[in-house]
PDB file of C-alpha atoms in Angstrom:
ATOM      1  CA  MET A   1       0.242  -0.524  -0.253  1.00  0.00           C
ATOM      2  CA  ASN A   2       1.106   2.938  -1.321  1.00  0.00           C
ATOM      3  CA  LYS A   3       1.710   5.827   1.034  1.00  0.00           C
ATOM      4  CA  LYS A   4      -1.004   8.065   0.018  1.00  0.00           C
ATOM      5  CA  SER A   5      -3.443   5.082  -0.540  1.00  0.00           C
ATOM      6  CA  ALA A   6      -2.715   4.662   4.150  1.00  0.00           C
ATOM      7  CA  LEU A   7      -3.307   8.553   4.784  1.00  0.00           C
ATOM      8  CA  PHE A   8      -6.311   8.399   2.184  1.00  0.00           C
ATOM      9  CA  LEU A   9      -7.524   4.500   4.346  1.00  0.00           C
ATOM     10  CA  GLY A  10      -6.288   6.152   7.659  1.00  0.00           C
ATOM     11  CA  LEU A  11      -8.652   9.503   7.045  1.00  0.00           C
ATOM     12  CA  ILE A  12     -12.561   7.461   5.718  1.00  0.00           C
ATOM     13  CA  VAL A  13     -11.014   4.832   9.677  1.00  0.00           C
ATOM     14  CA  ALA A  14     -11.569   8.675  11.699  1.00  0.00           C
ATOM     15  CA  ILE A  15     -14.988  10.043  10.012  1.00  0.00           C
ATOM     16  CA  VAL A  16     -15.535   6.656  11.567  1.00  0.00           C
ATOM     17  CA  LEU A  17     -14.949   7.000  14.418  1.00  0.00           C
ATOM     18  CA  ILE A  18     -15.803  10.763  15.414  1.00  0.00           C
ATOM     19  CA  ILE A  19     -19.217   9.758  13.315  1.00  0.00           C
ATOM     20  CA  SER A  20     -20.306   6.711  15.834  1.00  0.00           C
ATOM     21  CA  TYR A  21     -18.664   9.055  19.584  1.00  0.00           C
ATOM     22  CA  CYS A  22     -21.053  11.546  18.259  1.00  0.00           C
ATOM     23  CA  HIS A  23     -23.958   9.490  17.701  1.00  0.00           C
ATOM     24  CA  THR A  24     -22.800   7.393  21.273  1.00  0.00           C
ATOM     25  CA  ARG A  25     -23.011  11.437  23.400  1.00  0.00           C
ATOM     26  CA  ARG A  26     -26.579  12.299  21.732  1.00  0.00           C
ATOM     27  CA  ASP A  27     -28.509   8.958  22.942  1.00  0.00           C
ATOM     28  CA  ALA A  28     -26.521   8.916  26.353  1.00  0.00           C
ATOM     29  CA  GLY A  29     -27.673  13.098  26.918  1.00  0.00           C
ATOM     30  CA  PRO A  30     -26.155  15.275  29.156  1.00  0.00           C
ATOM     31  CA  GLU A  31     -22.812  15.194  30.719  1.00  0.00           C
ATOM     32  CA  GLY A  32     -23.735  12.337  33.903  1.00  0.00           C
ATOM     33  CA  THR A  33     -27.100  11.801  32.528  1.00  0.00           C
ATOM     34  CA  GLU A  34     -28.102   8.424  31.025  1.00  0.00           C
ATOM     35  CA  PRO A  35     -30.785   7.756  28.766  1.00  0.00           C
ATOM     36  CA  ALA A  36     -34.608   7.424  30.031  1.00  0.00           C
ATOM     37  CA  PRO A  37     -35.917   4.359  29.672  1.00  0.00           C
ATOM     38  CA  GLU A  38     -39.295   4.023  27.527  1.00  0.00           C
ATOM     39  CA  THR A  39     -40.732   1.542  29.552  1.00  0.00           C
ATOM     40  CA  LEU A  40     -41.277   4.083  33.106  1.00  0.00           C
ATOM     41  CA  GLY A  41     -44.208   5.188  31.148  1.00  0.00           C
ATOM     42  CA  THR A  42     -45.939   9.245  31.489  1.00  0.00           C
ATOM     43  CA  PRO A  43     -45.271  11.117  35.154  1.00  0.00           C
ATOM     44  CA  ALA A  44     -48.964  10.834  35.083  1.00  0.00           C
ATOM     45  CA  GLU A  45     -48.702   6.746  34.655  1.00  0.00           C
ATOM     46  CA  GLN A  46     -45.953   6.809  37.472  1.00  0.00           C
ATOM     47  CA  ILE A  47     -47.647   8.591  39.527  1.00  0.00           C
ATOM     48  CA  THR A  48     -51.039   6.304  39.123  1.00  0.00           C
ATOM     49  CA  GLU A  49     -49.268   3.561  39.585  1.00  0.00           C
ATOM     50  CA  ALA A  50     -47.940   4.630  42.582  1.00  0.00           C
ATOM     51  CA  GLN A  51     -51.518   5.129  43.777  1.00  0.00           C
ATOM     52  CA  ASN A  52     -51.830   1.559  43.206  1.00  0.00           C
ATOM     53  CA  PHE A  53     -49.372   0.044  45.284  1.00  0.00           C
ATOM     54  CA  VAL A  54     -50.359   3.124  48.215  1.00  0.00           C
ATOM     55  CA  LYS A  55     -51.029   0.888  51.431  1.00  0.00           C
ATOM     56  CA  ALA A  56     -52.661   1.541  54.630  1.00  0.00           C
ATOM     57  CA  GLU A  57     -51.731   1.814  57.972  1.00  0.00           C
ATOM     58  CA  PRO A  58     -52.825  -0.422  60.251  1.00  0.00           C
ATOM     59  CA  PRO A  59     -53.662   0.974  63.602  1.00  0.00           C
ATOM     60  CA  PRO A  60     -52.034   1.307  66.940  1.00  0.00           C
ATOM     61  CA  MET A  61     -51.589  -1.167  69.238  1.00  0.00           C
ATOM     62  CA  GLU A  62     -53.078  -0.185  72.175  1.00  0.00           C
ATOM     63  CA  ALA A  63     -54.753  -1.872  75.751  1.00  0.00           C
ATOM     64  CA  PRO A  64     -57.894  -2.251  75.332  1.00  0.00           C
ATOM     65  CA  ALA A  65     -61.000   0.279  77.034  1.00  0.00           C
ATOM     66  CA  ALA A  66     -64.201  -0.003  78.524  1.00  0.00           C
ATOM     67  CA  ALA A  67     -66.617  -1.603  75.552  1.00  0.00           C
ATOM     68  CA  ALA A  68     -67.781   1.342  73.599  1.00  0.00           C
ATOM     69  CA  SER A  69     -70.393   1.082  71.657  1.00  0.00           C
ATOM     70  CA  SER A  70     -71.210  -0.932  67.778  1.00  0.00           C
ATOM     71  CA  GLY A  71     -70.872   3.244  66.671  1.00  0.00           C
ATOM     72  CA  PHE A  72     -71.839   6.235  67.940  1.00  0.00           C
ATOM     73  CA  LEU A  73     -75.612   8.568  67.398  1.00  0.00           C
ATOM     74  CA  PRO A  74     -74.507  12.956  68.077  1.00  0.00           C
ATOM     75  CA  THR A  75     -76.952  13.650  71.613  1.00  0.00           C
ATOM     76  CA  GLU A  76     -75.018  10.055  72.326  1.00  0.00           C
ATOM     77  CA  MET A  77     -71.520   9.957  71.951  1.00  0.00           C
ATOM     78  CA  GLU A  78     -69.005   8.860  73.711  1.00  0.00           C
ATOM     79  CA  ASP A  79     -67.635  11.291  72.701  1.00  0.00           C
ATOM     80  CA  PRO A  80     -68.984  13.972  71.267  1.00  0.00           C
ATOM     81  CA  HIS A  81     -66.869  16.303  69.328  1.00  0.00           C
ATOM     82  CA  LYS A  82     -66.030  13.921  67.131  1.00  0.00           C
ATOM     83  CA  PHE A  83     -69.192  14.283  65.108  1.00  0.00           C
ATOM     84  CA  GLU A  84     -68.470  18.136  64.713  1.00  0.00           C
ATOM     85  CA  LEU A  85     -65.484  17.287  63.287  1.00  0.00           C
ATOM     86  CA  TYR A  86     -66.358  14.864  60.657  1.00  0.00           C
ATOM     87  CA  GLN A  87     -68.511  17.591  59.601  1.00  0.00           C
ATOM     88  CA  GLN A  88     -65.572  20.266  59.217  1.00  0.00           C
ATOM     89  CA  LYS A  89     -63.073  17.675  57.592  1.00  0.00           C
ATOM     90  CA  ILE A  90     -66.418  16.128  54.441  1.00  0.00           C
ATOM     91  CA  LYS A  91     -66.358  19.701  53.869  1.00  0.00           C
ATOM     92  CA  GLU A  92     -62.747  20.350  54.114  1.00  0.00           C
ATOM     93  CA  MET A  93     -62.840  16.842  51.851  1.00  0.00           C
ATOM     94  CA  GLY A  94     -64.766  18.755  49.080  1.00  0.00           C
ATOM     95  CA  ALA A  95     -62.658  22.068  49.169  1.00  0.00           C
ATOM     96  CA  CYS A  96     -60.188  20.241  48.986  1.00  0.00           C
ATOM     97  CA  LEU A  97     -61.001  17.668  45.908  1.00  0.00           C
ATOM     98  CA  ASN A  98     -63.272  20.119  44.198  1.00  0.00           C
ATOM     99  CA  MET A  99     -65.903  17.924  45.431  1.00  0.00           C
ATOM    100  CA  ILE A 100     -69.977  17.895  46.339  1.00  0.00           C
ATOM    101  CA  VAL A 101     -70.024  16.114  49.456  1.00  0.00           C
ATOM    102  CA  LYS A 102     -73.571  16.590  51.662  1.00  0.00           C
ATOM    103  CA  PRO A 103     -72.972  17.009  55.970  1.00  0.00           C
ATOM    104  CA  LEU A 104     -73.706  14.106  57.869  1.00  0.00           C
ATOM    105  CA  ASP A 105     -77.783  13.441  59.319  1.00  0.00           C
ATOM    106  CA  PRO A 106     -76.943  14.472  63.190  1.00  0.00           C
ATOM    107  CA  GLY A 107     -79.782  12.276  63.227  1.00  0.00           C
ATOM    108  CA  VAL A 108     -78.320   9.233  61.852  1.00  0.00           C
ATOM    109  CA  GLU A 109     -74.724   7.044  63.158  1.00  0.00           C
ATOM    110  CA  VAL A 110     -71.744   7.596  61.228  1.00  0.00           C
ATOM    111  CA  ASN A 111     -70.728   4.184  59.531  1.00  0.00           C
ATOM    112  CA  PHE A 112     -69.595   3.830  56.264  1.00  0.00           C
ATOM    113  CA  ASP A 113     -72.583   3.763  54.762  1.00  0.00           C
ATOM    114  CA  THR A 114     -73.356   6.969  56.139  1.00  0.00           C
ATOM    115  CA  PHE A 115     -69.931   8.713  54.522  1.00  0.00           C
ATOM    116  CA  ASN A 116     -70.076   6.463  51.732  1.00  0.00           C
ATOM    117  CA  GLN A 117     -73.863   8.638  51.538  1.00  0.00           C
ATOM    118  CA  SER A 118     -71.830  12.058  52.098  1.00  0.00           C
ATOM    119  CA  ILE A 119     -69.793  11.755  49.375  1.00  0.00           C
ATOM    120  CA  ASN A 120     -70.741   9.744  46.569  1.00  0.00           C
ATOM    121  CA  GLU A 121     -72.405  12.071  44.790  1.00  0.00           C
ATOM    122  CA  ASP A 122     -69.323  13.151  42.519  1.00  0.00           C
ATOM    123  CA  LEU A 123     -67.937   9.675  43.028  1.00  0.00           C
ATOM    124  CA  GLY A 124     -70.726   8.033  40.993  1.00  0.00           C
ATOM    125  CA  ASP A 125     -71.624   3.931  42.561  1.00  0.00           C
ATOM    126  CA  ILE A 126     -69.903   2.022  44.428  1.00  0.00           C
ATOM    127  CA  VAL A 127     -68.034  -0.922  41.783  1.00  0.00           C
ATOM    128  CA  THR A 128     -66.082  -3.368  43.386  1.00  0.00           C
ATOM    129  CA  GLN A 129     -64.196  -4.067  46.840  1.00  0.00           C
ATOM    130  CA  ASP A 130     -61.477  -5.293  47.900  1.00  0.00           C
ATOM    131  CA  GLU A 131     -60.084  -6.631  51.536  1.00  0.00           C
ATOM    132  CA  GLU A 132     -56.225  -5.857  51.616  1.00  0.00           C
ATOM    133  CA  TRP A 133     -55.682  -6.424  55.052  1.00  0.00           C
ATOM    134  CA  VAL A 134     -57.415  -7.980  58.299  1.00  0.00           C
ATOM    135  CA  THR A 135     -55.719  -7.652  62.343  1.00  0.00           C
ATOM    136  CA  THR A 136     -56.876  -9.761  65.050  1.00  0.00           C
ATOM    137  CA  ASP A 137     -56.205  -8.064  68.526  1.00  0.00           C
ATOM    138  CA  LEU A 138     -55.409 -10.865  71.394  1.00  0.00           C
ATOM    139  CA  ARG A 139     -54.413 -10.411  75.100  1.00  0.00           C
ATOM    140  CA  THR A 140     -53.110 -13.381  76.623  1.00  0.00           C
ATOM    141  CA  LYS A 141     -54.447 -14.816  80.105  1.00  0.00           C
ATOM    142  CA  ASP A 142     -51.057 -12.929  81.371  1.00  0.00           C
ATOM    143  CA  GLY A 143     -52.109  -9.547  79.864  1.00  0.00           C
ATOM    144  CA  GLU A 144     -49.868  -9.542  76.461  1.00  0.00           C
ATOM    145  CA  LEU A 145     -50.850  -7.847  73.098  1.00  0.00           C
ATOM    146  CA  ARG A 146     -51.368  -9.803  70.798  1.00  0.00           C
ATOM    147  CA  ARG A 147     -51.367  -9.183  66.969  1.00  0.00           C
ATOM    148  CA  LEU A 148     -52.514 -11.676  63.497  1.00  0.00           C
ATOM    149  CA  TYR A 149     -52.044  -9.710  60.894  1.00  0.00           C
ATOM    150  CA  LEU A 150     -53.951 -10.861  57.722  1.00  0.00           C
ATOM    151  CA  GLU A 151     -52.794  -9.630  54.173  1.00  0.00           C
ATOM    152  CA  ARG A 152     -53.974 -10.789  50.480  1.00  0.00           C
ATOM    153  CA  MET A 153     -50.973 -10.731  48.232  1.00  0.00           C
ATOM    154  CA  GLY A 154     -50.631  -8.856  44.878  1.00  0.00           C
ATOM    155  CA  ASP A 155     -50.761 -12.689  42.729  1.00  0.00           C
ATOM    156  CA  PRO A 156     -53.253 -13.418  40.538  1.00  0.00           C
ATOM    157  CA  GLU A 157     -55.290 -16.160  42.596  1.00  0.00           C
ATOM    158  CA  GLY A 158     -55.331 -14.331  45.865  1.00  0.00           C
ATOM    159  CA  SER A 159     -53.142 -16.282  48.361  1.00  0.00           C
ATOM    160  CA  ARG A 160     -53.065 -14.551  52.239  1.00  0.00           C
ATOM    161  CA  SER A 161     -49.755 -14.578  54.400  1.00  0.00           C
ATOM    162  CA  LEU A 162     -50.103 -14.701  58.057  1.00  0.00           C
ATOM    163  CA  GLN A 163     -47.592 -12.631  60.542  1.00  0.00           C
ATOM    164  CA  TYR A 164     -48.475 -12.311  64.553  1.00  0.00           C
ATOM    165  CA  PHE A 165     -46.461 -10.422  66.467  1.00  0.00           C
ATOM    166  CA  ALA A 166     -45.634 -10.209  70.344  1.00  0.00           C
ATOM    167  CA  TYR A 167     -46.341  -6.238  71.854  1.00  0.00           C
ATOM    168  CA  ALA A 168     -44.539  -4.563  75.038  1.00  0.00           C
ATOM    169  CA  SER A 169     -45.949  -1.729  77.068  1.00  0.00           C
ATOM    170  CA  ASP A 170     -43.482   0.108  74.694  1.00  0.00           C
ATOM    171  CA  GLY A 171     -45.347  -0.750  72.270  1.00  0.00           C
ATOM    172  CA  SER A 172     -42.484  -2.428  70.687  1.00  0.00           C
ATOM    173  CA  ARG A 173     -43.250  -5.834  68.938  1.00  0.00           C
ATOM    174  CA  LYS A 174     -41.357  -8.137  68.165  1.00  0.00           C
ATOM    175  CA  GLU A 175     -42.794 -11.089  65.960  1.00  0.00           C
ATOM    176  CA  LEU A 176     -43.691 -14.342  66.384  1.00  0.00           C
ATOM    177  CA  PRO A 177     -41.991 -18.084  64.293  1.00  0.00           C
ATOM    178  CA  LEU A 178     -44.642 -19.539  62.485  1.00  0.00           C
ATOM    179  CA  SER A 179     -43.614 -22.263  59.275  1.00  0.00           C
ATOM    180  CA  LYS A 180     -43.256 -21.205  55.850  1.00  0.00           C
ATOM    181  CA  GLU A 181     -46.718 -23.744  55.936  1.00  0.00           C
ATOM    182  CA  GLN A 182     -47.936 -21.846  57.778  1.00  0.00           C
ATOM    183  CA  LYS A 183     -47.166 -18.486  57.069  1.00  0.00           C
ATOM    184  CA  ILE A 184     -48.767 -18.782  53.576  1.00  0.00           C
ATOM    185  CA  ASN A 185     -52.469 -19.729  53.188  1.00  0.00           C
ATOM    186  CA  PRO A 186     -53.618 -19.997  56.820  1.00  0.00           C
ATOM    187  CA  THR A 187     -56.451 -22.140  57.155  1.00  0.00           C
ATOM    188  CA  GLU A 188     -59.186 -21.065  59.539  1.00  0.00           C
ATOM    189  CA  THR A 189     -58.687 -23.589  61.805  1.00  0.00           C
ATOM    190  CA  LEU A 190     -55.289 -22.682  62.154  1.00  0.00           C
ATOM    191  CA  LEU A 191     -56.141 -18.715  62.708  1.00  0.00           C
ATOM    192  CA  ALA A 192     -58.910 -19.936  64.604  1.00  0.00           C
ATOM    193  CA  SER A 193     -56.208 -22.301  66.872  1.00  0.00           C
ATOM    194  CA  LEU A 194     -54.269 -18.390  67.058  1.00  0.00           C
ATOM    195  CA  GLU A 195     -56.965 -16.284  67.559  1.00  0.00           C
ATOM    196  CA  ALA A 196     -57.950 -18.058  70.855  1.00  0.00           C
ATOM    197  CA  ASP A 197     -53.949 -18.145  72.838  1.00  0.00           C
ATOM    198  CA  GLY A 198     -55.504 -14.946  74.182  1.00  0.00           C
ATOM    199  CA  GLU A 199     -58.577 -12.840  74.589  1.00  0.00           C
ATOM    200  CA  VAL A 200     -59.828 -11.133  71.032  1.00  0.00           C
ATOM    201  CA  VAL A 201     -60.073  -7.532  71.954  1.00  0.00           C
ATOM    202  CA  GLY A 202     -60.176  -5.170  69.251  1.00  0.00           C
ATOM    203  CA  ARG A 203     -60.770  -6.305  64.648  1.00  0.00           C
ATOM    204  CA  SER A 204     -59.125  -3.652  61.958  1.00  0.00           C
ATOM    205  CA  VAL A 205     -60.284  -4.847  58.475  1.00  0.00           C
ATOM    206  CA  SER A 206     -58.164  -2.333  55.493  1.00  0.00           C
ATOM    207  CA  ARG A 207     -61.121  -1.446  52.168  1.00  0.00           C
ATOM    208  CA  ARG A 208     -60.156  -0.509  49.230  1.00  0.00           C
ATOM    209  CA  ILE A 209     -63.634   0.414  47.901  1.00  0.00           C
ATOM    210  CA  PHE A 210     -63.469   1.293  43.564  1.00  0.00           C
ATOM    211  CA  TYR A 211     -66.375   3.694  42.084  1.00  0.00           C
ATOM    212  CA  GLN A 212     -68.042   4.269  39.114  1.00  0.00           C
ATOM    213  CA  ASN A 213     -66.202   7.790  37.835  1.00  0.00           C
ATOM    214  CA  GLY A 214     -62.237   4.957  38.254  1.00  0.00           C
ATOM    215  CA  ASP A 215     -61.513   6.607  41.672  1.00  0.00           C
ATOM    216  CA  ASP A 216     -61.161   4.349  44.413  1.00  0.00           C
ATOM    217  CA  LEU A 217     -61.369   4.821  48.272  1.00  0.00           C
ATOM    218  CA  LEU A 218     -58.300   3.821  50.766  1.00  0.00           C
ATOM    219  CA  LEU A 219     -60.691   2.575  54.335  1.00  0.00           C
ATOM    220  CA  VAL A 220     -59.628   1.326  57.271  1.00  0.00           C
ATOM    221  CA  GLU A 221     -62.716   0.085  59.712  1.00  0.00           C
ATOM    222  CA  LYS A 222     -61.342  -1.124  64.073  1.00  0.00           C
ATOM    223  CA  ASN A 223     -63.597  -2.467  65.509  1.00  0.00           C
ATOM    224  CA  GLY A 224     -66.787  -1.616  62.535  1.00  0.00           C
ATOM    225  CA  LYS A 225     -65.523   2.685  62.867  1.00  0.00           C
ATOM    226  CA  ILE A 226     -63.361   4.133  60.271  1.00  0.00           C
ATOM    227  CA  PHE A 227     -60.120   4.085  61.739  1.00  0.00           C
ATOM    228  CA  SER A 228     -58.570   6.234  58.563  1.00  0.00           C
ATOM    229  CA  PHE A 229     -58.941   6.904  55.115  1.00  0.00           C
ATOM    230  CA  GLN A 230     -57.583   8.518  51.910  1.00  0.00           C
ATOM    231  CA  LEU A 231     -59.343   9.404  48.829  1.00  0.00           C
ATOM    232  CA  VAL A 232     -57.638  10.892  45.672  1.00  0.00           C
ATOM    233  CA  HIS A 233     -59.434  12.884  43.207  1.00  0.00           C
ATOM    234  CA  GLU A 234     -58.454  14.213  39.612  1.00  0.00           C
ATOM    235  CA  GLY A 235     -55.031  14.296  40.190  1.00  0.00           C
ATOM    236  CA  THR A 236     -54.996  15.584  44.446  1.00  0.00           C
ATOM    237  CA  SER A 237     -54.673  13.366  47.891  1.00  0.00           C
ATOM    238  CA  TYR A 238     -57.176  14.295  51.301  1.00  0.00           C
ATOM    239  CA  ARG A 239     -56.160  11.757  53.850  1.00  0.00           C
ATOM    240  CA  CYS A 240     -57.542  11.575  57.551  1.00  0.00           C
ATOM    241  CA  THR A 241     -56.541   8.967  60.170  1.00  0.00           C
ATOM    242  CA  GLY A 242     -57.467   8.667  64.211  1.00  0.00           C
ATOM    243  CA  ALA A 243     -60.787   9.368  63.019  1.00  0.00           C
ATOM    244  CA  ASP A 244     -62.261   6.246  65.528  1.00  0.00           C
ATOM    245  CA  LYS A 245     -61.142   9.467  68.499  1.00  0.00           C
ATOM    246  CA  SER A 246     -61.438  13.015  67.998  1.00  0.00           C
ATOM    247  CA  SER A 247     -57.657  13.876  70.230  1.00  0.00           C
ATOM    248  CA  THR A 248     -56.736  11.754  67.348  1.00  0.00           C
ATOM    249  CA  PHE A 249     -58.981  12.582  63.647  1.00  0.00           C
ATOM    250  CA  GLN A 250     -56.421  14.887  61.993  1.00  0.00           C
ATOM    251  CA  CYS A 251     -56.127  15.077  57.603  1.00  0.00           C
ATOM    252  CA  GLN A 252     -54.091  16.678  55.170  1.00  0.00           C
ATOM    253  CA  CYS A 253     -54.405  17.706  51.935  1.00  0.00           C
ATOM    254  CA  LYS A 254     -51.278  17.504  49.334  1.00  0.00           C
TER     255      LYS A 254
END
């Protein structure tokens, strides 16, 4: 190969390398960044997917108090200020989510049915409901507080997983041992056997309630009363917790 041919070949190789380098830099984006994966979707899709994985927290473990009524009428309840807070929070919910809401009837018991009637003007009818977890609180003969936590797993067959906890007086907890067979899809016989370890002093359940307009409400009921709820409407979230007591009833709009 003569000198002229070698120079020409070297020039071609240099041009190819420069084009390849520029193409790589363009795909990589600004220095120090990586190309965004196409699988992440749009921001709106990411937010929707994140909302689908929101999980409600169970109520804190606490020593059982004297037996309370199954519900309450505004004129006969053990915590009269709670009804006033419900009226206030429902009004705030309407303003936060830009929804039509109706005040609660002071002559009826406050429960999910009456709460739903207050908020469902824009939501429409309930289409379906999914139970996400159930907690059963026990008090042993020695006074120890324990909790069974039964959660529905996210697989198509609707499997359930079980955890068993013991609580100390300071609120800390330790997990009590269960075999692998006991943890996955526990039988009703096993659950009844574990509940027999003590006296049942409380039950809580988390449900996701799907409405006709596409919104869903995440609801936790403790001993038949509303403990917490969260609704996302038109991109805004309104969440309340501690709703079973006026002293703990707090809500947030964001």
